JSON list of C-alpha atoms and ligand atoms in Angstrom, two decimals:
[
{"chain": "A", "resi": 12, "resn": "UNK", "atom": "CA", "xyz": [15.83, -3.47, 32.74]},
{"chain": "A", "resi": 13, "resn": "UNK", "atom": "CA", "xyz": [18.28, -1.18, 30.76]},
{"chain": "A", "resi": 14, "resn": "UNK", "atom": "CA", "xyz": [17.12, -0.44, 27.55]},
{"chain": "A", "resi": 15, "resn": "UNK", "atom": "CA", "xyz": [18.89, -0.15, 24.60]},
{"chain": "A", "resi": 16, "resn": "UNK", "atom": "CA", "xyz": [18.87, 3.80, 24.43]},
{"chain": "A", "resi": 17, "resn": "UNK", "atom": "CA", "xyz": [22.24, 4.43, 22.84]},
{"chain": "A", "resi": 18, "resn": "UNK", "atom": "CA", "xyz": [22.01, 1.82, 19.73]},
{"chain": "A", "resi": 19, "resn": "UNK", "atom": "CA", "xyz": [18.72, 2.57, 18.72]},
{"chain": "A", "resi": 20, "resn": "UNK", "atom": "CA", "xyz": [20.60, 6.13, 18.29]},
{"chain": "A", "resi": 21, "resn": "UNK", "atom": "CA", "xyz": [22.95, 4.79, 16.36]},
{"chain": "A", "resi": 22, "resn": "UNK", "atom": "CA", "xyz": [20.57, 3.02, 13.82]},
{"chain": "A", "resi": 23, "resn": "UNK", "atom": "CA", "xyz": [18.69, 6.34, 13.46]},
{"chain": "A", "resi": 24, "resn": "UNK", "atom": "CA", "xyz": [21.70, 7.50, 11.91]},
{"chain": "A", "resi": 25, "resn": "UNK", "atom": "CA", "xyz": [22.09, 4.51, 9.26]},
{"chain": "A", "resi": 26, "resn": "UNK", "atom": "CA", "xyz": [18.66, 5.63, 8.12]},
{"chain": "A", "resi": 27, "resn": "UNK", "atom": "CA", "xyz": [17.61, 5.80, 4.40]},
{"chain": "A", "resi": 28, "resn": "UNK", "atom": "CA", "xyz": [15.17, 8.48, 4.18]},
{"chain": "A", "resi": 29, "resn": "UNK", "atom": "CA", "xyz": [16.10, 10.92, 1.31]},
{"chain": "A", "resi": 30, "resn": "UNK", "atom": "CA", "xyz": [11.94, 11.28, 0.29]},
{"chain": "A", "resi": 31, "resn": "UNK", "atom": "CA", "xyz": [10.90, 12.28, 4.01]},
{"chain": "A", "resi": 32, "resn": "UNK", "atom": "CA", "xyz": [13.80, 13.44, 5.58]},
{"chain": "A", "resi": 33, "resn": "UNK", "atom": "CA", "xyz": [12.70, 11.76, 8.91]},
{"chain": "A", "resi": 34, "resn": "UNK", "atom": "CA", "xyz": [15.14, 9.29, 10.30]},
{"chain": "A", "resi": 35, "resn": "UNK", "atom": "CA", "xyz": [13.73, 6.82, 12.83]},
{"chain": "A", "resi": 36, "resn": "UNK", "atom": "CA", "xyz": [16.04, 4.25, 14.69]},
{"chain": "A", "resi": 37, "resn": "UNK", "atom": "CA", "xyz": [15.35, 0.96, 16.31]},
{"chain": "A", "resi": 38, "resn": "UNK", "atom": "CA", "xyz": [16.87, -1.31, 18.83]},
{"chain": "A", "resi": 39, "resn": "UNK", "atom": "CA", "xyz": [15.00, -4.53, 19.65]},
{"chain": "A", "resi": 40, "resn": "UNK", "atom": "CA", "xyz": [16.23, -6.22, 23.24]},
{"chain": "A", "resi": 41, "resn": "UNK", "atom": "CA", "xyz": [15.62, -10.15, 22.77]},
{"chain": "A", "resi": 42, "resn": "UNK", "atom": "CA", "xyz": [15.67, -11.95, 26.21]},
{"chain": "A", "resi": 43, "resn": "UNK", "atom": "CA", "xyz": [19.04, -13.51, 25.79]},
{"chain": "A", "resi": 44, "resn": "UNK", "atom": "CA", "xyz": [20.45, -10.09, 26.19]},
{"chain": "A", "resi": 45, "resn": "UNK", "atom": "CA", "xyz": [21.10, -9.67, 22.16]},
{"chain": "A", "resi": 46, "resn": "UNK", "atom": "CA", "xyz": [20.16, -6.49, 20.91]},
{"chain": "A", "resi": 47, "resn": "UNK", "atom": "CA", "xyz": [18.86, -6.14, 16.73]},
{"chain": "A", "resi": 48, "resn": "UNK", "atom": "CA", "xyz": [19.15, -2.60, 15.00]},
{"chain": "A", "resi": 49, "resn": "UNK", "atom": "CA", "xyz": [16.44, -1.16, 12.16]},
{"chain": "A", "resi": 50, "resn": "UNK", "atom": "CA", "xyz": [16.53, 2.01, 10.78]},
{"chain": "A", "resi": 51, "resn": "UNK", "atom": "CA", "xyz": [13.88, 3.08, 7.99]},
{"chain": "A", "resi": 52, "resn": "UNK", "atom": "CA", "xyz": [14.55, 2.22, 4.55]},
{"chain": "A", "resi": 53, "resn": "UNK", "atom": "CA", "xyz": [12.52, 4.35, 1.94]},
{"chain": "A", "resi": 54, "resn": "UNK", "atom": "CA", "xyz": [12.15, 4.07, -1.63]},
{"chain": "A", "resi": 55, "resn": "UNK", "atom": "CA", "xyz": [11.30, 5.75, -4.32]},
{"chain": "A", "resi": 56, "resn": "UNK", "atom": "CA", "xyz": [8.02, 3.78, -4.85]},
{"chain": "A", "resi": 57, "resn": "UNK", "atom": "CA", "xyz": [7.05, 5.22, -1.24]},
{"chain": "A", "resi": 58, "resn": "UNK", "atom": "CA", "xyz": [4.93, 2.67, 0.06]},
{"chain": "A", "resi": 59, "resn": "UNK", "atom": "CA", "xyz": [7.63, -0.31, -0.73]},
{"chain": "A", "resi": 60, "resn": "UNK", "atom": "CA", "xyz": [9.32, 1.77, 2.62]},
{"chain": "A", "resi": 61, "resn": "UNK", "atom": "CA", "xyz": [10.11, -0.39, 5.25]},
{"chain": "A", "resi": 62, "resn": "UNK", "atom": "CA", "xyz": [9.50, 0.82, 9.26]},
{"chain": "A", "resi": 63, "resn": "UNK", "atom": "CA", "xyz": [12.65, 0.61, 11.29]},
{"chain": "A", "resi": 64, "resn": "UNK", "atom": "CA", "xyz": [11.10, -1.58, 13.83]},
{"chain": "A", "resi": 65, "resn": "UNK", "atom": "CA", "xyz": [10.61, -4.20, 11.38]},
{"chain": "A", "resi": 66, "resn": "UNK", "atom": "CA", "xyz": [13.31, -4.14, 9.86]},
{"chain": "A", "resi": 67, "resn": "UNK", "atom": "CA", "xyz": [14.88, -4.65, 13.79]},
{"chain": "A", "resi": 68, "resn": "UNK", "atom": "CA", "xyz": [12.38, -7.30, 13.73]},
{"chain": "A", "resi": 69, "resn": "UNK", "atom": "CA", "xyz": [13.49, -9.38, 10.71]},
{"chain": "A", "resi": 70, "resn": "UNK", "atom": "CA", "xyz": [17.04, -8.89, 11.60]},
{"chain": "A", "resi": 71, "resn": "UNK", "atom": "CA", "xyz": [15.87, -10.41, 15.05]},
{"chain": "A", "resi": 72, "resn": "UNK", "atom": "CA", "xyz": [13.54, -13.40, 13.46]},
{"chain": "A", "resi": 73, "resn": "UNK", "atom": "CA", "xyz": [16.72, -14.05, 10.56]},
{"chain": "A", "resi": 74, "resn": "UNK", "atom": "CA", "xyz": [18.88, -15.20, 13.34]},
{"chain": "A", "resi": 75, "resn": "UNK", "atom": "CA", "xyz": [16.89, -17.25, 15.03]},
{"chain": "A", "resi": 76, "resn": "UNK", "atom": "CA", "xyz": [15.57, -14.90, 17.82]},
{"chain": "A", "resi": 77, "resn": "UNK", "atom": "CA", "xyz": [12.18, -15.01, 18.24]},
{"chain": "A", "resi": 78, "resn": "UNK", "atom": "CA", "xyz": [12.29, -13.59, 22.05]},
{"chain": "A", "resi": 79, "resn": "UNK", "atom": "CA", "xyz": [11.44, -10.26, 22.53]},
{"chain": "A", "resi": 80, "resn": "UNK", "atom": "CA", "xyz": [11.58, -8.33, 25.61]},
{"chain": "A", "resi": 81, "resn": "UNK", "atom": "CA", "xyz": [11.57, -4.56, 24.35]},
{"chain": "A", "resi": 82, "resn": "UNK", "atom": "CA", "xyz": [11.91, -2.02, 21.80]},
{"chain": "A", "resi": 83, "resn": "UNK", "atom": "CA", "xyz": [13.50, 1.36, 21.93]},
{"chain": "A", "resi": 84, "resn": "UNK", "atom": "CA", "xyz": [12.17, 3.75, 19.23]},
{"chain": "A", "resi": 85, "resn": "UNK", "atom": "CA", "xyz": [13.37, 7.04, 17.90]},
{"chain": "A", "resi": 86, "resn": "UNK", "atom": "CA", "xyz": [12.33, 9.49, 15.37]},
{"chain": "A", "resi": 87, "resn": "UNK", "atom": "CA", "xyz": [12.88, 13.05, 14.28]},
{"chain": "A", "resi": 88, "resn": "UNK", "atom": "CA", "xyz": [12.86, 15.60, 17.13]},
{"chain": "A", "resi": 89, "resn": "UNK", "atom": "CA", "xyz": [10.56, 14.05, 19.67]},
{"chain": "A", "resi": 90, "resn": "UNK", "atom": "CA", "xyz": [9.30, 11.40, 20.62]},
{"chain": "A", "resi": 91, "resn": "UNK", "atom": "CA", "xyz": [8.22, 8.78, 17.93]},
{"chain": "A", "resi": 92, "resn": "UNK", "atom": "CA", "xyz": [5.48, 6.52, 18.42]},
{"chain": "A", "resi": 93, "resn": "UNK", "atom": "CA", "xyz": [4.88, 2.94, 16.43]},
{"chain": "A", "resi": 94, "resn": "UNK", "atom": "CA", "xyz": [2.86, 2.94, 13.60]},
{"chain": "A", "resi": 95, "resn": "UNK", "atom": "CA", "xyz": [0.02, 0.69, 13.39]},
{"chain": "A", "resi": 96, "resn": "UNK", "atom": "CA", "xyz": [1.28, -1.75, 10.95]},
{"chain": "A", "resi": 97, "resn": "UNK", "atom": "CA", "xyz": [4.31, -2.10, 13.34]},
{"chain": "A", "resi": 98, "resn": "UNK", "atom": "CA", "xyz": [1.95, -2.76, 16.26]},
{"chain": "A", "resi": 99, "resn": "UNK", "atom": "CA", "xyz": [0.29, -5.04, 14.87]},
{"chain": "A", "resi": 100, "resn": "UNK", "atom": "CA", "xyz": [3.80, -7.03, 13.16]},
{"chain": "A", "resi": 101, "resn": "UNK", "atom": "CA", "xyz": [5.13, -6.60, 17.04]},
{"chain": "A", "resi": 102, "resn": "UNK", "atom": "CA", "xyz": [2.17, -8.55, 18.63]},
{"chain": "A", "resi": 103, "resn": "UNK", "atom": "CA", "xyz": [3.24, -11.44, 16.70]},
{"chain": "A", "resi": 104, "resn": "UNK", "atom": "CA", "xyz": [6.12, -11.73, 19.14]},
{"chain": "A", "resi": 105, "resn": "UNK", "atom": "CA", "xyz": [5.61, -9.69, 22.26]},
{"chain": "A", "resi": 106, "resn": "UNK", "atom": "CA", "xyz": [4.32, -11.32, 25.24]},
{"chain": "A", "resi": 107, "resn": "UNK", "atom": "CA", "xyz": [1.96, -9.38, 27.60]},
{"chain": "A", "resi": 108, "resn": "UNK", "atom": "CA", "xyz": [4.98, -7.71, 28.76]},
{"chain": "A", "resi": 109, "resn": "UNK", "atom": "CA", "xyz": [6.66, -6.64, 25.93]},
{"chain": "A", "resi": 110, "resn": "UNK", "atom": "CA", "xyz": [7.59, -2.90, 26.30]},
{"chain": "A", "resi": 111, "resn": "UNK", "atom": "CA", "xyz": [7.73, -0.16, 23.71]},
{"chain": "A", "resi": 112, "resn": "UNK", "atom": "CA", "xyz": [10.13, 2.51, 24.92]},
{"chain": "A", "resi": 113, "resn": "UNK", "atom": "CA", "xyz": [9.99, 6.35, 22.60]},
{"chain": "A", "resi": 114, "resn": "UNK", "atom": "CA", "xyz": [13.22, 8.02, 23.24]},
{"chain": "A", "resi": 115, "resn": "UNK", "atom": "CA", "xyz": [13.23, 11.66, 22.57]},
{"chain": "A", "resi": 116, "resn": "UNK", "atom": "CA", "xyz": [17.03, 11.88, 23.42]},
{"chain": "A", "resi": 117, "resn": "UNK", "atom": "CA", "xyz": [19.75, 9.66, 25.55]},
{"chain": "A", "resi": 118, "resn": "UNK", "atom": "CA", "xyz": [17.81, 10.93, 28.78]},
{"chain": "A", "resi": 119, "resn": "UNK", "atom": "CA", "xyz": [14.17, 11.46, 28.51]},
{"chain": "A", "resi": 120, "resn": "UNK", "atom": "CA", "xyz": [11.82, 8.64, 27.43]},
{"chain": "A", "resi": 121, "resn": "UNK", "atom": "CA", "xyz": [8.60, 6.97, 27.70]},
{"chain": "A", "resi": 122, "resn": "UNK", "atom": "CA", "xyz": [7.95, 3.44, 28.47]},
{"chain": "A", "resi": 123, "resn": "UNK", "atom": "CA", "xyz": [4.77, 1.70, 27.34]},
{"chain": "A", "resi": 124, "resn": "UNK", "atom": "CA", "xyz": [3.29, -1.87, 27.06]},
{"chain": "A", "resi": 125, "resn": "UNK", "atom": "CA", "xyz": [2.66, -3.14, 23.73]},
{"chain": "A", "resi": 126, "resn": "UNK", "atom": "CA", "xyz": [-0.94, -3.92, 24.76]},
{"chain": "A", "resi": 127, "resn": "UNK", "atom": "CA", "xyz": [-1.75, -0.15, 25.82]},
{"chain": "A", "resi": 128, "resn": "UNK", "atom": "CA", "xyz": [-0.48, 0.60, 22.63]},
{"chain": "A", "resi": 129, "resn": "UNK", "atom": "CA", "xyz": [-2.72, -2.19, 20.65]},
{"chain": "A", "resi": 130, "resn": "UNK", "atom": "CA", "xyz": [-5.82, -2.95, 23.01]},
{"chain": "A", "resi": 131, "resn": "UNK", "atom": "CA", "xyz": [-7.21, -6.29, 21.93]},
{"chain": "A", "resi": 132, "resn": "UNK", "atom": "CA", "xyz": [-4.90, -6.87, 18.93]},
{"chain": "A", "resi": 133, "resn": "UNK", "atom": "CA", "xyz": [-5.73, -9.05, 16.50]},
{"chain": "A", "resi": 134, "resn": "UNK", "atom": "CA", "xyz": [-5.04, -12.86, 16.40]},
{"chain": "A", "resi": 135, "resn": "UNK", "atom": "CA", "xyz": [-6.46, -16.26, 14.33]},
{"chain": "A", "resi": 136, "resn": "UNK", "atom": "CA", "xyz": [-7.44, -17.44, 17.65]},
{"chain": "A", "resi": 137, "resn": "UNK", "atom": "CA", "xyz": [-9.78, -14.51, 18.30]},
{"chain": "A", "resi": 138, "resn": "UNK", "atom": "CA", "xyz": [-8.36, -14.75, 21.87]},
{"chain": "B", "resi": 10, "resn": "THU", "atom": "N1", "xyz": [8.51, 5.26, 10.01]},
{"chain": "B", "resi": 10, "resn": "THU", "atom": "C1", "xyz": [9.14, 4.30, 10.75]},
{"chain": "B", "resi": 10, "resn": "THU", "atom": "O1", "xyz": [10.30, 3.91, 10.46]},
{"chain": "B", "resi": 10, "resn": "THU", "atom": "N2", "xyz": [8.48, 3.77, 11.81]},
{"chain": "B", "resi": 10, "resn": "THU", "atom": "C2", "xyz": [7.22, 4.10, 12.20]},
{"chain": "B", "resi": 10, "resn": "THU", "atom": "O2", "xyz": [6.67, 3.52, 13.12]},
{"chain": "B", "resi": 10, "resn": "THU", "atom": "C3", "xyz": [6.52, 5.19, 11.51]},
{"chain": "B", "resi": 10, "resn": "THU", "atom": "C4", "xyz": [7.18, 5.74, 10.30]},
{"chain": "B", "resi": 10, "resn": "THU", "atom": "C5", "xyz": [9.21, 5.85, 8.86]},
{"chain": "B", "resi": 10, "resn": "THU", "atom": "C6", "xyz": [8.63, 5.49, 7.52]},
{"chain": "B", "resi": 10, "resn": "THU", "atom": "C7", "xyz": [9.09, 6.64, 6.66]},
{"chain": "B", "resi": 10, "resn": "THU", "atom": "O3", "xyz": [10.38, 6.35, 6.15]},
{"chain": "B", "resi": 10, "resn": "THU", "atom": "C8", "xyz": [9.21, 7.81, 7.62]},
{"chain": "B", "resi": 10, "resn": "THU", "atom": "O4", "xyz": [9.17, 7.26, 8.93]},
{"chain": "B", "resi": 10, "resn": "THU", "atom": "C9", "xyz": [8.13, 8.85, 7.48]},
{"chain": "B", "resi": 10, "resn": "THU", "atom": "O5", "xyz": [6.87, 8.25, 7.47]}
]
């Protein structure tokens, strides 16, 4: 699978972050090949800040797209791991197989599952 390295680059660079000064970047790979950017948008009430996943995610769920296959993350300097709100709004979506990918740059990154990253996440059906 070739994962979308190079645009979640590019939405780092869209990000709003003018309070933390960290940019983070997301590009979520649906399984009809469409790809939805996020980049964090803060605000000056800090917690109203939205995550750049989910704001790749909404993008995604807006259009219709409710498919996910992976996520490519980046963040600062190194690699940049999900928060656990963004897990957790991930597992919503993601099959078993859903892969989280942290890009430190265009060549090295780190592929996980979504379910090594949120062991028995929860769900209503307490499945
Ligand atoms: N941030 C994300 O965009 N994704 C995460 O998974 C963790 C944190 C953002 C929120 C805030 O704008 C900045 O990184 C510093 O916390």
């Amino acid at each position: 699978m070739k994962y979308p390295i190079k645009e979640a680059f590019e939405a780092k660079e869209k990000a709003y972050a003018p309070y933390s000064n960290f940019k983070v970047g997301a590009a979520l790979l649906c399984e009809d090949g469409r790809i939805y950017r996020g980049c964090n948008i803060e605000n000056a009430s800090y917690p109203v800040t939205i995550c750049a996943e989910r704001v790749a995610m909404a993008a995604a769920v807006a259009d219709g797209n409710t498919k996910f296959k992976a996520i490519v993350i980046t963040g600062g300097d190194n690699y940049c791991s999900p928060c656990g709100l963004c897990r957790q709004a991930l597992a919503e979506f993601a099959d078993g197989d859903f892969k989280v990918v942290l890009a430190k740059n265009e060549t090295e990154s780190k592929v996980y599952k979504l379910s090594e990253l949120l062991p028995e996440s929860f769900n209503l059906k307490n499945d």
